[in-house]
Amino acid sequence: MREHAAQRPFHPLPSRPIRIAAAQAQAVAGDVEANVATVADIIRDAARAEAQLVVLPEKFLSGYEPDLIRAAPDTCAVQPGDPRLAPIADACRETGTAAVVGAAFHDGGDLYVSALVFDASGELVTRYDKQHLFKSEREIYRDGAAGCTLQIEGWRLGLGICYDSGFPEHARAAALDGCHAYVVGALFSVGNGYHESRTWFPARALDNTCYAVLANHIGTTGGWHACGSSAIWGPDGRPLAEAGTDRPELITADLDPQALLAVRDSEPMLRDLHNSTGHARASHQLG
């Protein structure tokens, strides 16, 4: 796995399927060590389910918990070289399963909402920082400077974090970088958050003819009542797997290159976008 900055729209399709898992669990507020232990257990569960990659919710290592993180960043956020992350690295190395883990990250005096990427050998290979911060987050965190594309077994996976997924341009940037899936850890709440997730993710999948993966919180975290319902959608926007609303759960789906090819043949938006020369746009004053 590695990060990519270049825009290369049309990469070859992967040669074989991979299995991705999305996990949801109750985070312990502010307790990084306890949540790291939960993540390590989840990675082992994902390995038993024969998943090559497992995705965890946004800021799972501390819980969402903005007040705790702002008050005690050295305790509630992780840092470069943080020894508390060792059990996650060990679980990845022992199982050969990669993981994308949500965390508050403290780097050079700045706080970020981050996704930490551990490869199958247990190495922390990259970090993606959330680019679209929710309004209350802007008081605490810096926005990320760049998108992040992972490669695993020929699959290109574009990372997002929660509110990123509400911006069509974010997933489209991943698709234009050749991504076959859009992979997001999030906190969506009961009520409008559930409605948003069920609108945004099928749209991001179909608009870009790519798989979409959501790992969401359960229970209460940071004052929000999370709606669970982690899910995976196919490149046609149809759901492939969905978790329950309020219990710890691991769901999986196989990402299939032939299914991806079939959808892209029947829904050729990306190809047509690439072939388009653009269109003039008229502006009209009303009233």
mmCIF file of C-alpha atoms in Angstrom:
data_model
loop_
_atom_site.group_PDB
_atom_site.id
_atom_site.type_symbol
_atom_site.label_atom_id
_atom_site.label_comp_id
_atom_site.label_asym_id
_atom_site.label_seq_id
_atom_site.Cartn_x
_atom_site.Cartn_y
_atom_site.Cartn_z
ATOM 1 C CA MET A 1 0.000 0.000 0.000
ATOM 2 C CA ARG A 2 1.181 3.510 -0.697
ATOM 3 C CA GLU A 3 -0.106 7.007 -1.256
ATOM 4 C CA HIS A 4 -0.533 8.443 -4.741
ATOM 5 C CA ALA A 5 -0.807 12.043 -5.824
ATOM 6 C CA ALA A 6 -0.870 11.779 -9.624
ATOM 7 C CA GLN A 7 -4.155 11.822 -11.518
ATOM 8 C CA ARG A 8 -4.234 8.622 -13.594
ATOM 9 C CA PRO A 9 -7.842 7.848 -14.484
ATOM 10 C CA PHE A 10 -7.757 4.491 -16.194
ATOM 11 C CA HIS A 11 -5.749 1.839 -14.416
ATOM 12 C CA PRO A 12 -6.182 -1.828 -15.336
ATOM 13 C CA LEU A 13 -8.837 -3.688 -13.434
ATOM 14 C CA PRO A 14 -7.602 -5.999 -10.675
ATOM 15 C CA SER A 15 -7.054 -9.584 -11.696
ATOM 16 C CA ARG A 16 -8.944 -11.186 -8.808
ATOM 17 C CA PRO A 17 -11.475 -10.376 -6.077
ATOM 18 C CA ILE A 18 -10.605 -9.195 -2.598
ATOM 19 C CA ARG A 19 -12.691 -9.308 0.542
ATOM 20 C CA ILE A 20 -13.130 -6.101 2.566
ATOM 21 C CA ALA A 21 -14.592 -5.888 6.067
ATOM 22 C CA ALA A 22 -16.259 -2.928 7.764
ATOM 23 C CA ALA A 23 -16.416 -3.047 11.566
ATOM 24 C CA GLN A 24 -18.519 -1.238 14.141
ATOM 25 C CA ALA A 25 -18.059 -1.313 17.914
ATOM 26 C CA GLN A 26 -18.528 0.867 20.981
ATOM 27 C CA ALA A 27 -15.478 3.068 21.575
ATOM 28 C CA VAL A 28 -14.424 3.824 25.158
ATOM 29 C CA ALA A 29 -14.301 7.599 25.576
ATOM 30 C CA GLY A 30 -10.718 8.846 25.679
ATOM 31 C CA ASP A 31 -9.166 5.417 26.365
ATOM 32 C CA VAL A 32 -6.752 4.805 23.502
ATOM 33 C CA GLU A 33 -5.298 1.611 25.007
ATOM 34 C CA ALA A 34 -8.724 -0.001 25.445
ATOM 35 C CA ASN A 35 -9.797 0.943 21.931
ATOM 36 C CA VAL A 36 -6.514 -0.284 20.451
ATOM 37 C CA ALA A 37 -7.183 -3.658 22.096
ATOM 38 C CA THR A 38 -10.655 -3.715 20.519
ATOM 39 C CA VAL A 39 -9.176 -2.920 17.103
ATOM 40 C CA ALA A 40 -6.633 -5.738 17.468
ATOM 41 C CA ASP A 41 -9.461 -8.182 18.262
ATOM 42 C CA ILE A 42 -11.449 -6.903 15.263
ATOM 43 C CA ILE A 43 -8.463 -7.413 12.948
ATOM 44 C CA ARG A 44 -8.250 -11.028 14.092
ATOM 45 C CA ASP A 45 -11.989 -11.446 13.525
ATOM 46 C CA ALA A 46 -11.580 -9.999 10.032
ATOM 47 C CA ALA A 47 -8.762 -12.440 9.332
ATOM 48 C CA ARG A 48 -10.990 -15.342 10.396
ATOM 49 C CA ALA A 49 -13.554 -14.001 7.924
ATOM 50 C CA GLU A 50 -10.782 -14.107 5.274
ATOM 51 C CA ALA A 51 -10.805 -10.342 4.713
ATOM 52 C CA GLN A 52 -7.675 -8.752 3.270
ATOM 53 C CA LEU A 53 -8.595 -5.332 4.720
ATOM 54 C CA VAL A 54 -10.756 -4.116 7.603
ATOM 55 C CA VAL A 55 -12.021 -0.545 8.047
ATOM 56 C CA LEU A 56 -12.812 1.075 11.431
ATOM 57 C CA PRO A 57 -14.942 4.156 12.245
ATOM 58 C CA GLU A 58 -13.804 7.773 12.434
ATOM 59 C CA LYS A 59 -11.619 8.615 15.486
ATOM 60 C CA PHE A 60 -12.316 5.172 16.931
ATOM 61 C CA LEU A 61 -9.102 5.138 18.983
ATOM 62 C CA SER A 62 -10.431 7.840 21.309
ATOM 63 C CA GLY A 63 -14.096 7.854 20.436
ATOM 64 C CA TYR A 64 -15.340 10.912 18.551
ATOM 65 C CA GLU A 65 -14.999 13.012 21.789
ATOM 66 C CA PRO A 66 -13.916 16.509 20.629
ATOM 67 C CA ASP A 67 -13.878 18.008 24.134
ATOM 68 C CA LEU A 68 -11.678 15.257 25.546
ATOM 69 C CA ILE A 69 -9.307 15.424 22.598
ATOM 70 C CA ARG A 70 -8.975 19.205 22.754
ATOM 71 C CA ALA A 71 -8.382 19.141 26.520
ATOM 72 C CA ALA A 72 -5.827 16.318 26.490
ATOM 73 C CA PRO A 73 -4.344 15.860 22.996
ATOM 74 C CA ASP A 74 -1.236 14.084 24.297
ATOM 75 C CA THR A 75 -3.455 11.453 25.914
ATOM 76 C CA CYS A 76 -6.449 11.155 23.585
ATOM 77 C CA ALA A 77 -4.741 11.678 20.216
ATOM 78 C CA VAL A 78 -2.016 9.435 18.856
ATOM 79 C CA GLN A 79 1.334 10.756 17.658
ATOM 80 C CA PRO A 80 4.111 9.720 15.253
ATOM 81 C CA GLY A 81 5.827 6.628 16.620
ATOM 82 C CA ASP A 82 3.142 6.166 19.298
ATOM 83 C CA PRO A 83 3.926 2.923 21.177
ATOM 84 C CA ARG A 84 0.232 2.456 22.027
ATOM 85 C CA LEU A 85 -0.370 1.416 18.410
ATOM 86 C CA ALA A 86 1.839 -1.693 18.732
ATOM 87 C CA PRO A 87 -1.046 -4.169 19.335
ATOM 88 C CA ILE A 88 -2.648 -3.090 16.038
ATOM 89 C CA ALA A 89 0.624 -3.589 14.181
ATOM 90 C CA ASP A 90 1.061 -6.976 15.856
ATOM 91 C CA ALA A 91 -2.440 -8.129 14.883
ATOM 92 C CA CYS A 92 -1.928 -7.097 11.250
ATOM 93 C CA ARG A 93 1.439 -8.831 11.097
ATOM 94 C CA GLU A 94 0.201 -12.020 12.765
ATOM 95 C CA THR A 95 -2.866 -12.335 10.521
ATOM 96 C CA GLY A 96 -1.674 -10.791 7.256
ATOM 97 C CA THR A 97 -4.722 -8.497 7.315
ATOM 98 C CA ALA A 98 -4.430 -4.771 6.609
ATOM 99 C CA ALA A 99 -6.406 -2.155 8.545
ATOM 100 C CA VAL A 100 -7.650 1.434 8.188
ATOM 101 C CA VAL A 101 -8.124 2.834 11.691
ATOM 102 C CA GLY A 102 -9.745 6.153 12.601
ATOM 103 C CA ALA A 103 -7.845 8.337 15.072
ATOM 104 C CA ALA A 104 -7.282 11.866 16.235
ATOM 105 C CA PHE A 105 -3.655 12.550 15.314
ATOM 106 C CA HIS A 106 -1.334 15.033 17.024
ATOM 107 C CA ASP A 107 1.513 16.090 14.730
ATOM 108 C CA GLY A 108 3.804 19.071 15.210
ATOM 109 C CA GLY A 109 1.376 20.805 17.533
ATOM 110 C CA ASP A 110 -1.571 20.413 15.144
ATOM 111 C CA LEU A 111 -4.514 18.059 15.475
ATOM 112 C CA TYR A 112 -5.989 16.133 12.538
ATOM 113 C CA VAL A 113 -8.901 13.749 12.031
ATOM 114 C CA SER A 114 -7.000 10.879 10.452
ATOM 115 C CA ALA A 115 -7.215 7.398 9.013
ATOM 116 C CA LEU A 116 -4.117 5.353 9.874
ATOM 117 C CA VAL A 117 -3.247 2.652 7.350
ATOM 118 C CA PHE A 118 -1.487 -0.498 8.547
ATOM 119 C CA ASP A 119 -0.387 -2.972 5.887
ATOM 120 C CA ALA A 120 -0.407 -6.756 6.149
ATOM 121 C CA SER A 121 3.101 -6.741 7.641
ATOM 122 C CA GLY A 122 2.009 -4.417 10.455
ATOM 123 C CA GLU A 123 3.755 -1.310 9.135
ATOM 124 C CA LEU A 124 1.984 2.037 9.505
ATOM 125 C CA VAL A 125 2.425 2.954 5.853
ATOM 126 C CA THR A 126 0.477 6.191 5.520
ATOM 127 C CA ARG A 127 -2.045 8.502 7.108
ATOM 128 C CA TYR A 128 -4.944 10.267 5.461
ATOM 129 C CA ASP A 129 -6.178 13.503 7.070
ATOM 130 C CA LYS A 130 -9.835 14.488 6.658
ATOM 131 C CA GLN A 131 -10.163 17.212 4.036
ATOM 132 C CA HIS A 132 -13.747 18.355 4.672
ATOM 133 C CA LEU A 133 -14.132 19.194 8.354
ATOM 134 C CA PHE A 134 -17.575 19.485 9.896
ATOM 135 C CA LYS A 135 -18.283 22.989 11.248
ATOM 136 C CA SER A 136 -17.628 22.100 14.908
ATOM 137 C CA GLU A 137 -14.384 20.336 13.980
ATOM 138 C CA ARG A 138 -12.832 23.444 12.456
ATOM 139 C CA GLU A 139 -12.270 24.892 15.936
ATOM 140 C CA ILE A 140 -9.981 21.978 16.845
ATOM 141 C CA TYR A 141 -8.475 20.348 13.774
ATOM 142 C CA ARG A 142 -6.553 21.309 10.674
ATOM 143 C CA ASP A 143 -7.916 20.118 7.330
ATOM 144 C CA GLY A 144 -5.994 17.579 5.297
ATOM 145 C CA ALA A 145 -3.860 18.732 2.386
ATOM 146 C CA ALA A 146 -4.310 15.813 -0.041
ATOM 147 C CA GLY A 147 -6.350 12.755 -0.879
ATOM 148 C CA CYS A 148 -5.001 9.257 -0.405
ATOM 149 C CA THR A 149 -5.192 6.212 -2.670
ATOM 150 C CA LEU A 150 -4.152 2.776 -1.422
ATOM 151 C CA GLN A 151 -3.123 -0.196 -3.503
ATOM 152 C CA ILE A 152 -3.791 -3.725 -2.337
ATOM 153 C CA GLU A 153 -3.617 -6.776 -4.608
ATOM 154 C CA GLY A 154 -4.203 -4.639 -7.692
ATOM 155 C CA TRP A 155 -7.175 -2.795 -6.178
ATOM 156 C CA ARG A 156 -7.030 0.975 -5.802
ATOM 157 C CA LEU A 157 -8.945 2.257 -2.797
ATOM 158 C CA GLY A 158 -9.670 5.935 -2.167
ATOM 159 C CA LEU A 159 -9.932 6.954 1.490
ATOM 160 C CA GLY A 160 -12.482 9.336 2.975
ATOM 161 C CA ILE A 161 -13.607 10.253 6.480
ATOM 162 C CA CYS A 162 -17.273 10.948 7.283
ATOM 163 C CA TYR A 163 -18.150 14.459 6.005
ATOM 164 C CA ASP A 164 -15.796 13.981 3.038
ATOM 165 C CA SER A 165 -18.393 11.612 1.613
ATOM 166 C CA GLY A 166 -20.986 14.385 1.437
ATOM 167 C CA PHE A 167 -18.975 16.126 -1.283
ATOM 168 C CA PRO A 168 -19.306 14.424 -4.687
ATOM 169 C CA GLU A 169 -15.992 15.921 -5.770
ATOM 170 C CA HIS A 170 -14.128 13.973 -3.085
ATOM 171 C CA ALA A 171 -15.136 10.532 -4.317
ATOM 172 C CA ARG A 172 -14.839 11.734 -7.921
ATOM 173 C CA ALA A 173 -11.194 12.721 -7.282
ATOM 174 C CA ALA A 174 -10.581 9.157 -6.097
ATOM 175 C CA ALA A 175 -12.286 7.743 -9.193
ATOM 176 C CA LEU A 176 -10.185 9.973 -11.431
ATOM 177 C CA ASP A 177 -7.132 8.595 -9.660
ATOM 178 C CA GLY A 178 -8.214 5.165 -10.856
ATOM 179 C CA CYS A 179 -9.884 3.980 -7.662
ATOM 180 C CA HIS A 180 -12.108 0.920 -7.730
ATOM 181 C CA ALA A 181 -13.580 1.567 -4.256
ATOM 182 C CA TYR A 182 -14.258 4.494 -1.929
ATOM 183 C CA VAL A 183 -13.529 3.537 1.684
ATOM 184 C CA VAL A 184 -14.790 5.645 4.595
ATOM 185 C CA GLY A 185 -14.738 5.552 8.399
ATOM 186 C CA ALA A 186 -17.422 7.795 9.867
ATOM 187 C CA LEU A 187 -19.741 8.923 12.626
ATOM 188 C CA PHE A 188 -23.306 9.091 11.337
ATOM 189 C CA SER A 189 -26.005 9.613 13.948
ATOM 190 C CA VAL A 190 -29.568 8.429 14.396
ATOM 191 C CA GLY A 191 -32.006 10.474 12.322
ATOM 192 C CA ASN A 192 -30.558 12.786 9.709
ATOM 193 C CA GLY A 193 -27.140 11.096 9.764
ATOM 194 C CA TYR A 194 -28.683 7.785 8.761
ATOM 195 C CA HIS A 195 -30.605 9.508 5.971
ATOM 196 C CA GLU A 196 -27.419 11.210 4.750
ATOM 197 C CA SER A 197 -25.420 7.987 4.711
ATOM 198 C CA ARG A 198 -28.128 6.166 2.753
ATOM 199 C CA THR A 199 -28.234 8.992 0.228
ATOM 200 C CA TRP A 200 -24.549 9.818 -0.130
ATOM 201 C CA PHE A 201 -22.970 6.378 -0.356
ATOM 202 C CA PRO A 202 -25.154 4.828 -3.063
ATOM 203 C CA ALA A 203 -24.716 8.071 -5.009
ATOM 204 C CA ARG A 204 -20.921 8.075 -4.620
ATOM 205 C CA ALA A 205 -20.871 4.439 -5.759
ATOM 206 C CA LEU A 206 -23.091 4.854 -8.816
ATOM 207 C CA ASP A 207 -21.721 8.256 -9.873
ATOM 208 C CA ASN A 208 -18.228 6.790 -10.016
ATOM 209 C CA THR A 209 -19.104 3.143 -10.720
ATOM 210 C CA CYS A 210 -16.986 2.044 -7.776
ATOM 211 C CA TYR A 211 -17.581 0.059 -4.610
ATOM 212 C CA ALA A 212 -18.306 2.118 -1.474
ATOM 213 C CA VAL A 213 -17.493 1.009 2.075
ATOM 214 C CA LEU A 214 -18.747 2.625 5.302
ATOM 215 C CA ALA A 215 -17.621 1.774 8.855
ATOM 216 C CA ASN A 216 -19.736 3.649 11.411
ATOM 217 C CA HIS A 217 -19.869 3.973 15.207
ATOM 218 C CA ILE A 218 -22.510 2.458 17.458
ATOM 219 C CA GLY A 219 -23.781 3.745 20.795
ATOM 220 C CA THR A 220 -23.014 7.209 22.108
ATOM 221 C CA THR A 221 -19.737 8.997 21.427
ATOM 222 C CA GLY A 222 -18.896 12.668 21.792
ATOM 223 C CA GLY A 223 -22.526 13.448 22.574
ATOM 224 C CA TRP A 224 -23.786 11.858 19.351
ATOM 225 C CA HIS A 225 -26.050 8.786 19.227
ATOM 226 C CA ALA A 226 -24.561 6.805 16.358
ATOM 227 C CA CYS A 227 -26.791 4.800 14.035
ATOM 228 C CA GLY A 228 -24.453 1.884 13.259
ATOM 229 C CA SER A 229 -25.593 0.310 9.988
ATOM 230 C CA SER A 230 -22.096 0.020 8.543
ATOM 231 C CA ALA A 231 -22.493 -1.079 4.949
ATOM 232 C CA ILE A 232 -20.880 -1.935 1.632
ATOM 233 C CA TRP A 233 -22.386 -0.958 -1.729
ATOM 234 C CA GLY A 234 -21.656 -2.313 -5.184
ATOM 235 C CA PRO A 235 -20.561 -0.120 -8.099
ATOM 236 C CA ASP A 236 -24.197 0.113 -9.190
ATOM 237 C CA GLY A 237 -25.131 1.710 -5.840
ATOM 238 C CA ARG A 238 -26.976 -1.353 -4.564
ATOM 239 C CA PRO A 239 -26.204 -2.583 -1.008
ATOM 240 C CA LEU A 240 -24.159 -5.759 -0.653
ATOM 241 C CA ALA A 241 -23.955 -5.991 3.143
ATOM 242 C CA GLU A 242 -25.336 -4.000 6.074
ATOM 243 C CA ALA A 243 -24.812 -4.243 9.826
ATOM 244 C CA GLY A 244 -27.389 -3.712 12.527
ATOM 245 C CA THR A 245 -28.029 -0.383 14.185
ATOM 246 C CA ASP A 246 -26.772 -0.895 17.732
ATOM 247 C CA ARG A 247 -24.522 -3.917 18.193
ATOM 248 C CA PRO A 248 -20.846 -4.676 17.521
ATOM 249 C CA GLU A 249 -20.609 -6.329 14.142
ATOM 250 C CA LEU A 250 -18.228 -7.135 11.322
ATOM 251 C CA ILE A 251 -19.595 -7.269 7.778
ATOM 252 C CA THR A 252 -17.750 -8.353 4.643
ATOM 253 C CA ALA A 253 -18.183 -8.227 0.894
ATOM 254 C CA ASP A 254 -16.127 -9.501 -2.004
ATOM 255 C CA LEU A 255 -15.033 -6.838 -4.464
ATOM 256 C CA ASP A 256 -15.157 -8.548 -7.843
ATOM 257 C CA PRO A 257 -13.376 -7.149 -10.919
ATOM 258 C CA GLN A 258 -15.839 -8.806 -13.284
ATOM 259 C CA ALA A 259 -18.793 -7.213 -11.512
ATOM 260 C CA LEU A 260 -16.983 -3.878 -11.647
ATOM 261 C CA LEU A 261 -16.356 -4.292 -15.376
ATOM 262 C CA ALA A 262 -19.990 -5.216 -16.055
ATOM 263 C CA VAL A 263 -21.291 -2.116 -14.255
ATOM 264 C CA ARG A 264 -18.796 0.163 -15.965
ATOM 265 C CA ASP A 265 -19.851 -1.245 -19.327
ATOM 266 C CA SER A 266 -23.530 -0.610 -18.599
ATOM 267 C CA GLU A 267 -23.005 2.720 -16.800
ATOM 268 C CA PRO A 268 -20.152 4.372 -18.732
ATOM 269 C CA MET A 269 -20.121 7.736 -16.898
ATOM 270 C CA LEU A 270 -16.414 7.714 -16.107
ATOM 271 C CA ARG A 271 -15.457 6.830 -19.676
ATOM 272 C CA ASP A 272 -17.810 9.430 -21.097
ATOM 273 C CA LEU A 273 -16.507 12.047 -18.688
ATOM 274 C CA HIS A 274 -12.969 11.280 -19.822
ATOM 275 C CA ASN A 275 -13.978 11.513 -23.488
ATOM 276 C CA SER A 276 -15.966 14.719 -23.060
ATOM 277 C CA THR A 277 -14.361 17.951 -24.257
ATOM 278 C CA GLY A 278 -16.547 20.039 -21.930
ATOM 279 C CA HIS A 279 -19.585 22.160 -22.614
ATOM 280 C CA ALA A 280 -20.160 25.872 -22.580
ATOM 281 C CA ARG A 281 -22.434 27.103 -19.822
ATOM 282 C CA ALA A 282 -24.834 30.019 -20.224
ATOM 283 C CA SER A 283 -25.634 32.354 -17.349
ATOM 284 C CA HIS A 284 -28.946 34.179 -17.106
ATOM 285 C CA GLN A 285 -30.071 36.936 -14.798
ATOM 286 C CA LEU A 286 -33.554 36.319 -13.394
ATOM 287 C CA GLY A 287 -35.673 39.255 -12.274
#
